[in-house]
Amino acid sequence: MAHRPKRTFRQRAADSSDSDGAEESPAEPGAPREVAAPGSAEEGPPSGGGRARMAGRPHRVRGPRGRGRVWASSRRAKEAAPRADEGSGVQGDAGKKGESRVLDVSTDEEDEIHHSSESKDDQGLSSDSSSSLGEKELSSTVKIPDAAFIQAARRKRELARAQDDYISLDVEHTSTVSGMKKESEDDPESEPDDHEKRIPFTLKPQTFRQRMAEESISRNEETSEESQEDEKQDIWERQQMRKAVKIIEERDIDLSHGSGSSKVKKFDTSISFTPVNLEIIKKQLNTRLTLLQETHRSHLREYEKYVQDVKSSESTIQNLESSSNQALNCKFYKSMKIYVENLIDCLNEKIINIQEIESSMHALLLKQAMTFMKRRQDELKHESTYLQQLSRKDETSTSGNLALDEKTQWISEEIEFRRTKRRQARMLSGNCNHQEGTSSDDELPSAEMIDFQKSQGDILQKQKKVFEDVHDDFCNIQNILLKFQQWREKFPDSYYEAFVSLCIPKLLNPLIRVQLIDWNPLKLDSTGLKEMPWFKSVEEFMDSSVEDSKKESSSDKKILSTIINKTIIPRLTDLVEFLWDPLSTSQTTSLITHCRVILEEHSICENEVSKSKQDLLKSIVSRMKKAVEDDVFIPLYPKSAVENKTSPHLKFQERQFWSGLKLFHNILLWNGLLTDDTLQELGLGKLLNRYLIIALLNATPGPDVVKKCNQIAACLPEKWFENSAMRTSIPQLENFIQFLLQSAHKLSRSEFRDKVEEIILILVKIKALNQAESFIGEHHLDHLKSLI
């Protein structure tokens, strides 16, 4: 394999003026200025003589050089020979006077020219063929002197130096030296030895034209050498490429035949092949077939993979095209995240203040409720004590008893004063059927009422200032739900995956509690839940929800029920436990109205509200039991004390009976919310049979007793007696039925015989049909059978 030739980078040599002059552009043959006259020796370098000397000397071949450079040197040698002869003749006419010094100078000049010629030969580039051609031409024109000729010339130079030991600085001498130098250039034997050469310490001064010409020649030579080097490099590269292509063609001759190549490799008979039989060919073909089949299967697998990738890419493209801009999505989610974080921070900061205001309002209402309850119990205690003192025959007046009597008298006067005011108010309103003892007696003195209203007003002012410094987007329930509604409309999948419907009730809890601070469901004029702003906003948010049936089970449809379960019912439970007075019909009616809305209409998912609902119902039952045990008191006096209709004992007894009957009515109002067993146990077992029936048994049968029995029957729920097949009433009414029958027997023999019919109607209403039929048959009241 051919080796790549190394590139040579020539440095520009700083030679003498004679050497530089030899490198200038060649002059045309026969130019007269090449023959230097004595008087014009300093005007230019002896270029003609230099070229003649170079042509007369043999050239040294330094290896492959540029072809163009070699051929230019040969032409200069041929053209310079006649000019050298002409120059030497002119020098001979100049005279023999300075011959020795001229020879000396010519010898130095010859050495310099020889040195310049060698440097030029080293810098040239040519190929092997060019070098051989140049040598043939030079051998025909150059003669190499022998040793005798060289010795003679050396002796001649030594004699010249002995005769004249210095070099004159005259102009004329310079001309002579120039002529001598030209002669010495013709004689190759006049070249001094290396140790005899004069070393020039200064360069010969050059004209501006010479320097410009020298620089131009140097640049041209450098450009020419670089182009020659590039050309040589290109030749070498082409050779290497041809060799590489040849090797590849020889290696892949089978594939080139398969591809239909038009080039056919010549068969080489010198190559010997291994013997081939049918089995070997078959084996190779099978191996080849197996490889092709495996390649085909791998290609099929790759093809299937690419098909799947294409389908996946198309699906991804469709999804991305159908979806909104990802940057906008990210911006929305980021803004929503920041909004929720700020909302939570705001609510966490305000929740403490909300709890304080709630506690203040609860404490104020609790104080008022406890005031009413304590006053009722104290008045009941003092009035009962006073009546006992009046009924005592052996009453003795002592100092202690007098003080007690004075206090009791003052309490009695205050109670009577409030009763008179209520009686006058009823007369003005036209309610004349009111019974004494059914009033709630919840009036406050004017001073206490003013203090209560002032405290309540201060609390409501604090309530308004809770979110005074908060933007509406963080305290207005409608604005908050609007944010989540935008999320639900733009990105429903992420909305439902985030279970926002479970988070909204927790976020709205503090805001709803603020609105419930002045909400008192124990007052008839209290605002209903459906009229509250938060209730309407949540309903609108739920109605705007567009979901499929699969998501309805855990969707926004439960937000309202969850809010009621987590926020409203706990507040109702607290009100029932601490503030509700079961003896107050107005409070009970209002509470039942709100409870029906909460527990019936918005209990969509029974499992979720079961615990809170059961807690509320347990609180209601517990509070009514406590009222039956603590607030019901019906005294029993001797007949002599109650015979007089105007006696205080009878009035007190009547008031207490109607108060108990009022509680009985309030308890049975919970029909539909509480279970029948609970109501029957409380109303019938604990209150009717234990207190009311005993008071009726102690009373004289008459119109008043019948009236009371009618009121008791009117309080009983009709649902208990809807079964038309019933012939016997419920077991808890057995005592009441027996009392009705006993009263009917007594009235049938008295002047109030007409009241028996009312008793029969009561028996029919409570489904005591068997008892009514037996009574009618026993007393032969056939005209009353139609009632049954």
Coordinates of C-alpha atoms in Angstrom, one line a residue, residues 491-719:
F491 CA -62.5 20.1 33.5
P492 CA -65.2 17.8 34.8
D493 CA -63.0 14.7 35.0
S494 CA -60.4 16.3 37.3
Y495 CA -63.2 17.9 39.3
Y496 CA -64.9 14.6 40.2
E497 CA -61.6 12.8 40.6
A498 CA -60.6 15.5 43.2
F499 CA -63.8 14.7 45.3
V500 CA -64.7 18.4 45.4
S501 CA -68.2 17.6 46.5
L502 CA -66.8 16.2 49.8
C503 CA -64.6 19.3 50.4
I504 CA -67.2 22.1 49.6
P505 CA -69.3 21.4 52.8
K506 CA -66.1 21.8 54.9
L507 CA -65.1 25.0 53.2
L508 CA -68.6 26.5 53.5
N509 CA -69.0 25.4 57.2
P510 CA -67.5 28.6 58.8
L511 CA -69.4 30.9 56.4
I512 CA -72.7 29.2 57.1
R513 CA -72.1 29.3 60.8
V514 CA -71.7 33.0 60.6
Q515 CA -75.1 33.3 59.0
L516 CA -76.6 31.0 61.6
I517 CA -75.5 33.1 64.6
D518 CA -78.7 35.1 64.7
W519 CA -80.8 32.2 63.5
N520 CA -83.1 30.9 66.3
P521 CA -85.3 28.0 65.1
L522 CA -87.2 28.2 68.4
K523 CA -89.0 31.4 67.3
L524 CA -91.9 31.3 65.0
D525 CA -90.7 34.3 63.1
S526 CA -87.3 32.8 62.5
T527 CA -86.1 32.6 58.9
G528 CA -86.6 29.2 57.2
L529 CA -83.6 27.3 55.8
K530 CA -84.9 27.6 52.3
E531 CA -85.0 31.4 52.5
M532 CA -81.4 31.7 53.6
P533 CA -78.8 33.0 51.1
W534 CA -76.5 30.1 51.5
F535 CA -79.3 27.6 50.9
K536 CA -80.3 29.2 47.7
S537 CA -76.7 29.3 46.4
V538 CA -76.0 25.7 47.2
E539 CA -79.3 24.7 45.5
E540 CA -78.3 26.6 42.3
F541 CA -74.9 25.0 42.4
M542 CA -76.5 21.6 42.6
D543 CA -79.0 22.3 39.9
S544 CA -76.3 23.4 37.5
S545 CA -74.5 20.1 37.9
V546 CA -74.6 18.0 34.7
E547 CA -73.3 14.5 35.4
D548 CA -74.0 11.1 34.1
S549 CA -75.8 8.5 36.1
K550 CA -72.7 6.7 37.2
K551 CA -71.4 9.7 39.1
E552 CA -74.7 10.6 40.7
S553 CA -74.1 8.3 43.7
S554 CA -71.1 10.4 44.8
S555 CA -71.8 13.7 43.1
D556 CA -72.7 17.3 44.0
K557 CA -76.3 16.2 44.7
K558 CA -75.2 15.4 48.3
I559 CA -73.6 18.7 49.1
L560 CA -76.8 20.2 50.6
S561 CA -77.5 17.1 52.7
T562 CA -73.9 17.0 53.9
I563 CA -74.0 20.6 54.9
I564 CA -77.2 20.0 56.9
N565 CA -75.7 16.9 58.4
K566 CA -72.4 18.5 59.4
T567 CA -73.5 22.1 60.2
I568 CA -77.3 22.5 60.8
I569 CA -78.1 19.4 62.8
P570 CA -75.3 19.9 65.3
R571 CA -76.6 23.4 65.9
L572 CA -80.1 22.2 66.3
T573 CA -78.9 19.6 68.8
D574 CA -77.3 22.2 71.0
L575 CA -80.4 24.3 70.9
V576 CA -82.6 21.4 71.9
E577 CA -80.3 20.3 74.8
F578 CA -79.9 23.8 76.4
L579 CA -82.5 26.2 75.1
W580 CA -85.6 24.4 74.1
D581 CA -88.5 24.5 76.5
P582 CA -90.9 21.6 75.7
L583 CA -93.7 23.4 77.7
S584 CA -93.6 26.2 75.1
T585 CA -95.9 25.4 72.2
S586 CA -94.5 28.1 70.0
Q587 CA -90.9 26.9 70.4
T588 CA -92.0 23.3 69.9
T589 CA -94.0 24.1 66.7
S590 CA -91.2 26.1 65.2
L591 CA -88.6 23.5 66.1
I592 CA -90.7 20.7 64.6
T593 CA -91.2 22.8 61.4
H594 CA -87.4 23.1 60.9
C595 CA -86.8 19.5 61.8
R596 CA -89.2 18.3 59.3
V597 CA -87.5 20.2 56.6
I598 CA -84.1 19.0 57.7
L599 CA -84.8 15.4 58.5
E600 CA -87.3 14.5 55.8
E601 CA -86.9 16.6 52.7
H602 CA -83.1 16.7 52.6
S603 CA -82.1 13.3 54.1
I604 CA -81.3 11.9 50.7
C605 CA -78.7 9.4 51.9
E606 CA -79.9 7.9 55.2
N607 CA -76.6 6.3 56.1
E608 CA -74.7 9.6 56.1
V609 CA -77.2 11.5 58.3
S610 CA -78.1 8.6 60.5
K611 CA -75.7 9.4 63.3
S612 CA -76.4 13.1 63.5
K613 CA -80.1 12.5 63.1
Q614 CA -80.1 9.9 65.9
D615 CA -78.2 12.3 68.1
L616 CA -80.8 15.0 67.5
L617 CA -83.7 12.7 68.1
K618 CA -82.1 11.4 71.3
S619 CA -81.6 15.0 72.5
I620 CA -85.3 15.7 71.8
V621 CA -86.5 12.6 73.7
S622 CA -84.1 13.3 76.6
R623 CA -85.3 16.9 76.9
M624 CA -89.0 15.9 76.9
K625 CA -88.3 13.3 79.6
K626 CA -86.6 15.9 81.7
A627 CA -89.6 18.3 81.3
V628 CA -92.1 15.6 82.3
E629 CA -90.1 14.9 85.4
D630 CA -89.2 18.4 86.5
D631 CA -92.0 20.7 85.2
V632 CA -95.2 18.6 85.6
F633 CA -96.9 19.1 89.0
I634 CA -100.6 18.6 89.5
P635 CA -101.5 18.9 93.3
L636 CA -104.3 17.0 94.9
Y637 CA -106.5 18.9 97.4
P638 CA -109.4 17.8 99.5
K639 CA -112.9 18.2 97.9
S640 CA -113.7 20.8 100.4
A641 CA -110.8 23.0 99.1
V642 CA -111.8 22.6 95.4
E643 CA -115.6 22.7 95.7
N644 CA -115.6 26.5 95.5
K645 CA -115.0 27.5 91.9
T646 CA -113.2 30.6 93.0
S647 CA -110.9 29.0 95.5
P648 CA -107.1 29.5 94.8
H649 CA -106.6 25.8 95.2
L650 CA -108.9 24.9 92.3
K651 CA -107.4 27.6 90.1
F652 CA -103.9 26.4 90.8
Q653 CA -104.9 22.8 90.2
E654 CA -106.6 23.7 86.9
R655 CA -103.6 25.7 85.8
Q656 CA -101.2 22.8 86.5
F657 CA -103.5 20.3 84.8
W658 CA -103.7 22.4 81.6
S659 CA -100.0 22.9 81.8
G660 CA -99.5 19.2 81.8
L661 CA -102.0 18.7 79.0
K662 CA -100.1 21.4 77.0
L663 CA -96.9 19.3 77.4
F664 CA -98.8 16.2 76.4
H665 CA -99.9 18.0 73.3
N666 CA -96.4 19.2 72.5
I667 CA -94.9 15.8 72.9
L668 CA -97.4 14.2 70.5
L669 CA -96.7 16.9 67.9
W670 CA -93.5 15.0 67.2
N671 CA -95.5 12.3 65.5
G672 CA -93.8 11.4 62.3
L673 CA -90.4 12.4 63.5
L674 CA -90.1 10.2 66.6
T675 CA -91.2 6.6 66.6
D676 CA -94.6 5.6 67.9
D677 CA -93.2 3.6 70.7
T678 CA -91.2 6.5 71.9
L679 CA -94.2 8.9 71.8
Q680 CA -96.5 6.3 73.5
E681 CA -94.0 5.8 76.2
L682 CA -93.5 9.5 76.9
G683 CA -97.0 10.8 76.2
L684 CA -99.2 8.0 77.3
G685 CA -97.1 6.1 79.8
K686 CA -95.3 8.8 81.7
L687 CA -97.6 11.8 81.4
L688 CA -101.2 10.7 80.7
N689 CA -101.4 7.7 83.0
R690 CA -99.2 9.1 85.7
Y691 CA -100.4 12.7 86.0
L692 CA -103.4 13.6 83.9
I693 CA -105.6 10.5 84.7
I694 CA -105.0 10.9 88.4
A695 CA -106.0 14.5 88.2
L696 CA -109.2 13.6 86.3
L697 CA -110.1 10.9 88.8
N698 CA -109.9 13.4 91.6
A699 CA -112.2 15.8 89.8
T700 CA -116.1 15.8 89.9
P701 CA -117.6 14.4 86.7
G702 CA -119.2 17.0 84.6
P703 CA -118.8 19.2 81.6
D704 CA -115.2 20.2 82.6
V705 CA -114.1 16.6 82.8
V706 CA -115.6 15.8 79.4
K707 CA -113.9 18.9 78.0
K708 CA -110.6 17.7 79.3
C709 CA -111.1 14.2 77.9
N710 CA -111.9 15.7 74.5
Q711 CA -108.7 17.7 74.6
I712 CA -106.7 14.6 75.5
A713 CA -108.3 12.6 72.6
A714 CA -107.7 15.5 70.2
C715 CA -104.0 15.4 71.0
L716 CA -103.7 11.7 70.0
P717 CA -102.4 11.2 66.5
E718 CA -104.9 9.8 64.0
K719 CA -102.3 7.6 62.5

